[in-house]
mmCIF file of C-alpha atoms in Angstrom:
data_model
loop_
_atom_site.group_PDB
_atom_site.id
_atom_site.type_symbol
_atom_site.label_atom_id
_atom_site.label_comp_id
_atom_site.label_asym_id
_atom_site.label_seq_id
_atom_site.Cartn_x
_atom_site.Cartn_y
_atom_site.Cartn_z
ATOM 1 C CA ASP A 608 -0.078 0.024 -0.048
ATOM 2 C CA ALA A 609 1.141 3.556 -0.790
ATOM 3 C CA GLY A 610 2.392 5.297 2.422
ATOM 4 C CA ILE A 611 -0.332 7.728 2.997
ATOM 5 C CA THR A 612 -1.619 8.592 6.646
ATOM 6 C CA GLN A 613 -4.679 10.511 7.467
ATOM 7 C CA SER A 614 -5.503 11.950 10.854
ATOM 8 C CA PRO A 615 -7.686 11.980 12.467
ATOM 9 C CA ARG A 616 -9.477 8.918 11.287
ATOM 10 C CA HIS A 617 -12.689 9.943 12.930
ATOM 11 C CA LYS A 618 -13.941 13.232 14.125
ATOM 12 C CA VAL A 619 -17.243 14.648 15.576
ATOM 13 C CA THR A 620 -17.534 18.465 16.040
ATOM 14 C CA GLU A 621 -20.093 21.319 16.175
ATOM 15 C CA THR A 622 -21.219 23.673 13.515
ATOM 16 C CA GLY A 623 -19.093 26.736 13.339
ATOM 17 C CA THR A 624 -15.870 25.217 14.710
ATOM 18 C CA PRO A 625 -12.647 25.177 12.680
ATOM 19 C CA VAL A 626 -11.364 21.689 11.546
ATOM 20 C CA THR A 627 -8.075 20.618 10.092
ATOM 21 C CA LEU A 628 -7.495 17.336 8.490
ATOM 22 C CA ARG A 629 -3.918 16.097 7.890
ATOM 23 C CA CYS A 630 -2.580 13.915 5.017
ATOM 24 C CA HIS A 631 0.984 12.644 5.462
ATOM 25 C CA GLN A 632 2.824 10.812 2.636
ATOM 26 C CA THR A 633 6.213 9.024 2.667
ATOM 27 C CA GLU A 634 6.320 8.451 -1.040
ATOM 28 C CA ASN A 635 7.932 11.937 -1.968
ATOM 29 C CA HIS A 636 5.001 12.203 -4.661
ATOM 30 C CA ARG A 637 4.688 15.623 -6.182
ATOM 31 C CA TYR A 638 0.884 15.776 -6.340
ATOM 32 C CA MET A 639 -1.433 15.418 -3.465
ATOM 33 C CA TYR A 640 -5.344 15.621 -3.476
ATOM 34 C CA TRP A 641 -8.389 15.957 -1.362
ATOM 35 C CA TYR A 642 -11.598 14.213 -2.151
ATOM 36 C CA ARG A 643 -14.872 14.072 -0.300
ATOM 37 C CA GLN A 644 -17.178 11.139 -0.670
ATOM 38 C CA ASP A 645 -20.905 11.258 -0.164
ATOM 39 C CA PRO A 646 -23.758 8.755 -0.867
ATOM 40 C CA GLY A 647 -24.780 8.972 -4.571
ATOM 41 C CA HIS A 648 -21.985 11.350 -5.535
ATOM 42 C CA GLY A 649 -18.985 9.181 -5.776
ATOM 43 C CA LEU A 650 -15.830 11.006 -4.976
ATOM 44 C CA ARG A 651 -15.535 14.843 -5.665
ATOM 45 C CA LEU A 652 -12.087 16.826 -5.872
ATOM 46 C CA ILE A 653 -11.857 19.553 -3.302
ATOM 47 C CA HIS A 654 -8.370 20.813 -3.766
ATOM 48 C CA TYR A 655 -5.100 19.568 -5.004
ATOM 49 C CA SER A 656 -1.541 20.412 -4.850
ATOM 50 C CA TYR A 657 1.150 20.213 -7.490
ATOM 51 C CA GLY A 658 4.145 21.273 -5.035
ATOM 52 C CA VAL A 659 5.040 23.056 -1.954
ATOM 53 C CA LYS A 660 2.922 26.102 -1.545
ATOM 54 C CA ASP A 661 1.436 25.320 -4.974
ATOM 55 C CA THR A 662 -2.486 24.471 -4.741
ATOM 56 C CA ASP A 663 -5.604 24.829 -6.828
ATOM 57 C CA LYS A 664 -9.212 24.481 -6.594
ATOM 58 C CA GLY A 665 -11.159 21.170 -7.445
ATOM 59 C CA GLU A 666 -15.008 21.017 -8.341
ATOM 60 C CA VAL A 667 -16.349 21.422 -4.632
ATOM 61 C CA SER A 668 -13.833 23.870 -3.073
ATOM 62 C CA ASP A 669 -16.252 26.479 -1.512
ATOM 63 C CA GLY A 670 -15.863 26.270 2.325
ATOM 64 C CA TYR A 671 -12.315 24.588 2.201
ATOM 65 C CA SER A 672 -8.848 25.826 2.234
ATOM 66 C CA VAL A 673 -5.604 23.891 1.938
ATOM 67 C CA SER A 674 -1.997 24.339 2.725
ATOM 68 C CA ARG A 675 1.184 22.573 1.814
ATOM 69 C CA SER A 676 4.393 23.633 3.468
ATOM 70 C CA LYS A 677 6.344 20.416 3.232
ATOM 71 C CA THR A 678 6.344 17.928 0.390
ATOM 72 C CA GLU A 679 4.954 15.048 2.731
ATOM 73 C CA ASP A 680 2.049 17.109 4.265
ATOM 74 C CA PHE A 681 -1.159 18.304 2.859
ATOM 75 C CA LEU A 682 -3.800 19.920 5.320
ATOM 76 C CA LEU A 683 -7.283 20.473 4.593
ATOM 77 C CA THR A 684 -9.183 23.187 6.667
ATOM 78 C CA LEU A 685 -12.853 23.877 7.151
ATOM 79 C CA GLU A 686 -12.604 27.418 8.575
ATOM 80 C CA SER A 687 -16.213 27.289 9.988
ATOM 81 C CA ALA A 688 -17.640 23.762 9.768
ATOM 82 C CA THR A 689 -21.231 23.370 8.515
ATOM 83 C CA SER A 690 -23.476 20.193 8.578
ATOM 84 C CA SER A 691 -23.253 19.899 4.808
ATOM 85 C CA GLN A 692 -19.507 19.284 5.212
ATOM 86 C CA THR A 693 -20.346 15.964 7.000
ATOM 87 C CA SER A 694 -18.584 13.435 4.777
ATOM 88 C CA VAL A 695 -15.757 11.007 4.520
ATOM 89 C CA TYR A 696 -12.590 12.826 3.242
ATOM 90 C CA PHE A 697 -9.931 10.951 1.326
ATOM 91 C CA CYS A 698 -6.423 12.042 0.443
ATOM 92 C CA ALA A 699 -4.699 10.763 -2.576
ATOM 93 C CA ILE A 700 -1.296 11.122 -4.010
ATOM 94 C CA SER A 701 0.140 10.527 -7.468
ATOM 95 C CA GLU A 702 3.665 11.112 -9.185
ATOM 96 C CA GLY A 703 2.054 12.956 -11.856
ATOM 97 C CA GLN A 704 2.543 12.633 -15.677
ATOM 98 C CA SER A 705 1.202 9.864 -17.465
ATOM 99 C CA SER A 706 2.376 6.582 -16.053
ATOM 100 C CA ARG A 707 1.580 6.297 -12.381
ATOM 101 C CA PRO A 708 -2.033 6.131 -11.018
ATOM 102 C CA GLN A 709 -3.471 7.897 -7.964
ATOM 103 C CA HIS A 710 -3.551 6.114 -4.563
ATOM 104 C CA PHE A 711 -5.832 6.851 -1.727
ATOM 105 C CA GLY A 712 -5.404 7.053 2.006
ATOM 106 C CA ASP A 713 -7.678 5.280 4.455
ATOM 107 C CA GLY A 714 -10.043 8.344 4.849
ATOM 108 C CA THR A 715 -11.263 10.541 7.704
ATOM 109 C CA ARG A 716 -14.832 10.252 8.701
ATOM 110 C CA LEU A 717 -15.972 13.710 9.806
ATOM 111 C CA SER A 718 -19.345 14.453 11.494
ATOM 112 C CA ILE A 719 -20.466 17.879 12.021
ATOM 113 C CA LEU A 720 -23.453 18.240 14.586
ATOM 114 C CA GLY B 3 -16.200 20.729 -17.051
ATOM 115 C CA GLU B 4 -16.067 16.913 -17.266
ATOM 116 C CA ASN B 5 -19.099 14.889 -16.209
ATOM 117 C CA VAL B 6 -19.158 11.150 -15.748
ATOM 118 C CA GLU B 7 -22.217 8.849 -15.597
ATOM 119 C CA GLN B 8 -22.123 5.273 -14.318
ATOM 120 C CA HIS B 9 -24.509 2.624 -14.667
ATOM 121 C CA PRO B 10 -25.982 0.566 -13.196
ATOM 122 C CA SER B 11 -26.138 2.008 -9.541
ATOM 123 C CA THR B 12 -26.567 -1.688 -8.230
ATOM 124 C CA LEU B 13 -25.696 -4.931 -9.901
ATOM 125 C CA SER B 14 -26.386 -8.492 -8.617
ATOM 126 C CA VAL B 15 -24.947 -11.674 -10.539
ATOM 127 C CA GLN B 16 -24.444 -15.233 -9.657
ATOM 128 C CA GLU B 17 -20.969 -16.589 -8.900
ATOM 129 C CA GLY B 18 -19.223 -17.362 -11.954
ATOM 130 C CA ASP B 19 -21.176 -15.269 -14.155
ATOM 131 C CA SER B 20 -19.829 -12.040 -15.774
ATOM 132 C CA ALA B 21 -20.557 -8.416 -14.705
ATOM 133 C CA VAL B 22 -20.350 -5.310 -16.770
ATOM 134 C CA ILE B 23 -20.403 -1.662 -15.533
ATOM 135 C CA LYS B 24 -20.543 1.187 -18.076
ATOM 136 C CA CYS B 25 -19.525 4.969 -17.869
ATOM 137 C CA THR B 26 -19.824 7.633 -20.199
ATOM 138 C CA TYR B 27 -17.917 10.874 -20.017
ATOM 139 C CA SER B 28 -18.523 14.509 -21.735
ATOM 140 C CA ASP B 29 -15.176 15.961 -22.233
ATOM 141 C CA SER B 30 -13.588 14.572 -25.335
ATOM 142 C CA ALA B 31 -10.104 15.798 -24.180
ATOM 143 C CA SER B 32 -10.126 13.286 -21.261
ATOM 144 C CA ASN B 33 -7.512 10.754 -21.931
ATOM 145 C CA TYR B 34 -7.078 8.577 -18.741
ATOM 146 C CA PHE B 35 -9.805 6.358 -17.392
ATOM 147 C CA PRO B 36 -9.089 4.482 -13.909
ATOM 148 C CA TRP B 37 -11.431 1.976 -12.275
ATOM 149 C CA TYR B 38 -11.470 1.835 -8.439
ATOM 150 C CA LYS B 39 -12.738 -0.878 -6.172
ATOM 151 C CA GLN B 40 -14.055 -0.021 -2.709
ATOM 152 C CA GLU B 41 -14.894 -2.463 0.007
ATOM 153 C CA LEU B 42 -16.977 -1.290 2.971
ATOM 154 C CA GLY B 43 -15.138 1.095 5.137
ATOM 155 C CA LYS B 44 -12.014 0.938 3.123
ATOM 156 C CA ARG B 45 -10.035 3.052 0.818
ATOM 157 C CA PRO B 46 -10.672 3.042 -3.043
ATOM 158 C CA GLN B 47 -8.183 0.982 -4.633
ATOM 159 C CA LEU B 48 -7.137 0.908 -8.339
ATOM 160 C CA ILE B 49 -7.878 -2.270 -10.073
ATOM 161 C CA ILE B 50 -7.364 -1.237 -13.742
ATOM 162 C CA ASP B 51 -6.759 1.881 -15.854
ATOM 163 C CA ILE B 52 -6.734 2.597 -19.657
ATOM 164 C CA ARG B 53 -5.256 5.581 -21.547
ATOM 165 C CA SER B 54 -6.973 6.960 -24.651
ATOM 166 C CA ASN B 55 -4.420 5.536 -27.074
ATOM 167 C CA VAL B 56 -5.617 2.093 -26.264
ATOM 168 C CA GLY B 57 -8.951 0.401 -27.022
ATOM 169 C CA GLU B 58 -8.923 -2.506 -24.487
ATOM 170 C CA LYS B 59 -6.820 -3.644 -21.609
ATOM 171 C CA LYS B 60 -7.029 -6.996 -19.645
ATOM 172 C CA ASP B 61 -5.714 -8.162 -16.302
ATOM 173 C CA GLN B 62 -6.800 -11.706 -15.562
ATOM 174 C CA ARG B 63 -10.465 -11.570 -14.973
ATOM 175 C CA ILE B 64 -10.840 -7.827 -15.349
ATOM 176 C CA ALA B 65 -10.963 -6.026 -18.663
ATOM 177 C CA VAL B 66 -11.789 -2.502 -19.676
ATOM 178 C CA THR B 67 -12.902 -1.239 -23.076
ATOM 179 C CA LEU B 68 -12.782 2.339 -24.379
ATOM 180 C CA ASN B 69 -14.849 3.803 -27.267
ATOM 181 C CA LYS B 70 -13.528 7.227 -27.656
ATOM 182 C CA THR B 71 -16.016 8.251 -30.414
ATOM 183 C CA ALA B 72 -19.007 7.396 -28.211
ATOM 184 C CA LYS B 73 -17.122 8.644 -25.075
ATOM 185 C CA HIS B 74 -17.863 5.581 -23.099
ATOM 186 C CA PHE B 75 -15.737 2.961 -21.354
ATOM 187 C CA SER B 76 -16.774 -0.248 -19.608
ATOM 188 C CA LEU B 77 -15.441 -2.655 -16.977
ATOM 189 C CA HIS B 78 -15.939 -6.271 -17.504
ATOM 190 C CA ILE B 79 -15.498 -8.982 -14.829
ATOM 191 C CA THR B 80 -15.528 -12.473 -15.708
ATOM 192 C CA GLU B 81 -15.904 -15.682 -13.625
ATOM 193 C CA THR B 82 -17.166 -13.492 -10.797
ATOM 194 C CA GLN B 83 -16.303 -14.495 -7.221
ATOM 195 C CA PRO B 84 -17.686 -13.565 -3.809
ATOM 196 C CA GLU B 85 -14.704 -11.450 -3.040
ATOM 197 C CA ASP B 86 -15.624 -9.202 -6.117
ATOM 198 C CA SER B 87 -18.569 -7.932 -4.069
ATOM 199 C CA ALA B 88 -17.650 -4.210 -3.511
ATOM 200 C CA VAL B 89 -18.465 -0.851 -4.928
ATOM 201 C CA TYR B 90 -16.820 0.055 -8.245
ATOM 202 C CA PHE B 91 -16.177 3.631 -9.440
ATOM 203 C CA CYS B 92 -15.088 4.707 -12.780
ATOM 204 C CA ALA B 93 -13.292 8.110 -13.430
ATOM 205 C CA ALA B 94 -11.956 10.096 -16.252
ATOM 206 C CA SER B 95 -9.281 12.965 -16.349
ATOM 207 C CA ILE B 96 -6.946 14.851 -18.502
ATOM 208 C CA ILE B 97 -3.302 14.000 -17.515
ATOM 209 C CA GLN B 98 -1.500 17.235 -17.515
ATOM 210 C CA GLY B 99 0.559 16.604 -14.471
ATOM 211 C CA ALA B 100 -2.210 16.591 -11.866
ATOM 212 C CA GLN B 101 -4.744 14.023 -12.326
ATOM 213 C CA LYS B 102 -8.064 15.930 -11.425
ATOM 214 C CA LEU B 103 -10.181 12.771 -11.571
ATOM 215 C CA VAL B 104 -14.011 13.101 -11.997
ATOM 216 C CA PHE B 105 -15.826 10.007 -10.636
ATOM 217 C CA GLY B 106 -18.916 8.265 -11.465
ATOM 218 C CA GLN B 107 -21.569 7.747 -8.827
ATOM 219 C CA GLY B 108 -20.437 4.158 -8.233
ATOM 220 C CA THR B 109 -21.911 0.537 -8.736
ATOM 221 C CA ARG B 110 -22.633 -1.671 -5.777
ATOM 222 C CA LEU B 111 -21.794 -5.213 -7.221
ATOM 223 C CA THR B 112 -23.142 -8.147 -5.222
ATOM 224 C CA ILE B 113 -21.996 -11.614 -6.103
ATOM 225 C CA ASN B 114 -24.473 -14.299 -4.945
ATOM 226 C CA PRO B 115 -23.106 -17.702 -4.049
#
């Protein structure tokens, strides 16, 4: 399995609180991604990173911010969590270019009450 | 942007029979089409992928076919086994460094013994 660690694995919090999820990789891959998974929607890209301090938006980026200060760490922040952000969040990594597929972490189950 | 539709949403087959899952995509520029398998509570795991310069790819009991003209691709599983029971996701992207995958909604495959 790809060396991807997500933390925390589970979190319950209240509406309006800030939440930060962490993705740590040991593969030294250039690209990192955050997805959310909801029933009936498959996985949807939130943000991705193509290098240290280089990030861009995905298809569902509203209400989320990201940061990547080191190659191995990619943080996803919900500045003020809402109930609609209750979901399972997956981090993924890839080497980029054409030859290598994307691999996923084990996910974080986030519940916002 | 890209849109991926996946059918059926649920599929039940007898052990030993074949299963076929179909996806259509909207962006003719998409050139990379992976398939992921996700068991309950687990991470999505890549099972096979295909690039737009190839029409078909096989890996043991799994095959994927791509019709660029019609913009659809399909997953074929032969000689199904109980361990094939899972949710399967198709995805599409343009490979330009980052793989900004757009996923289908998923197919829950059940293999009946």
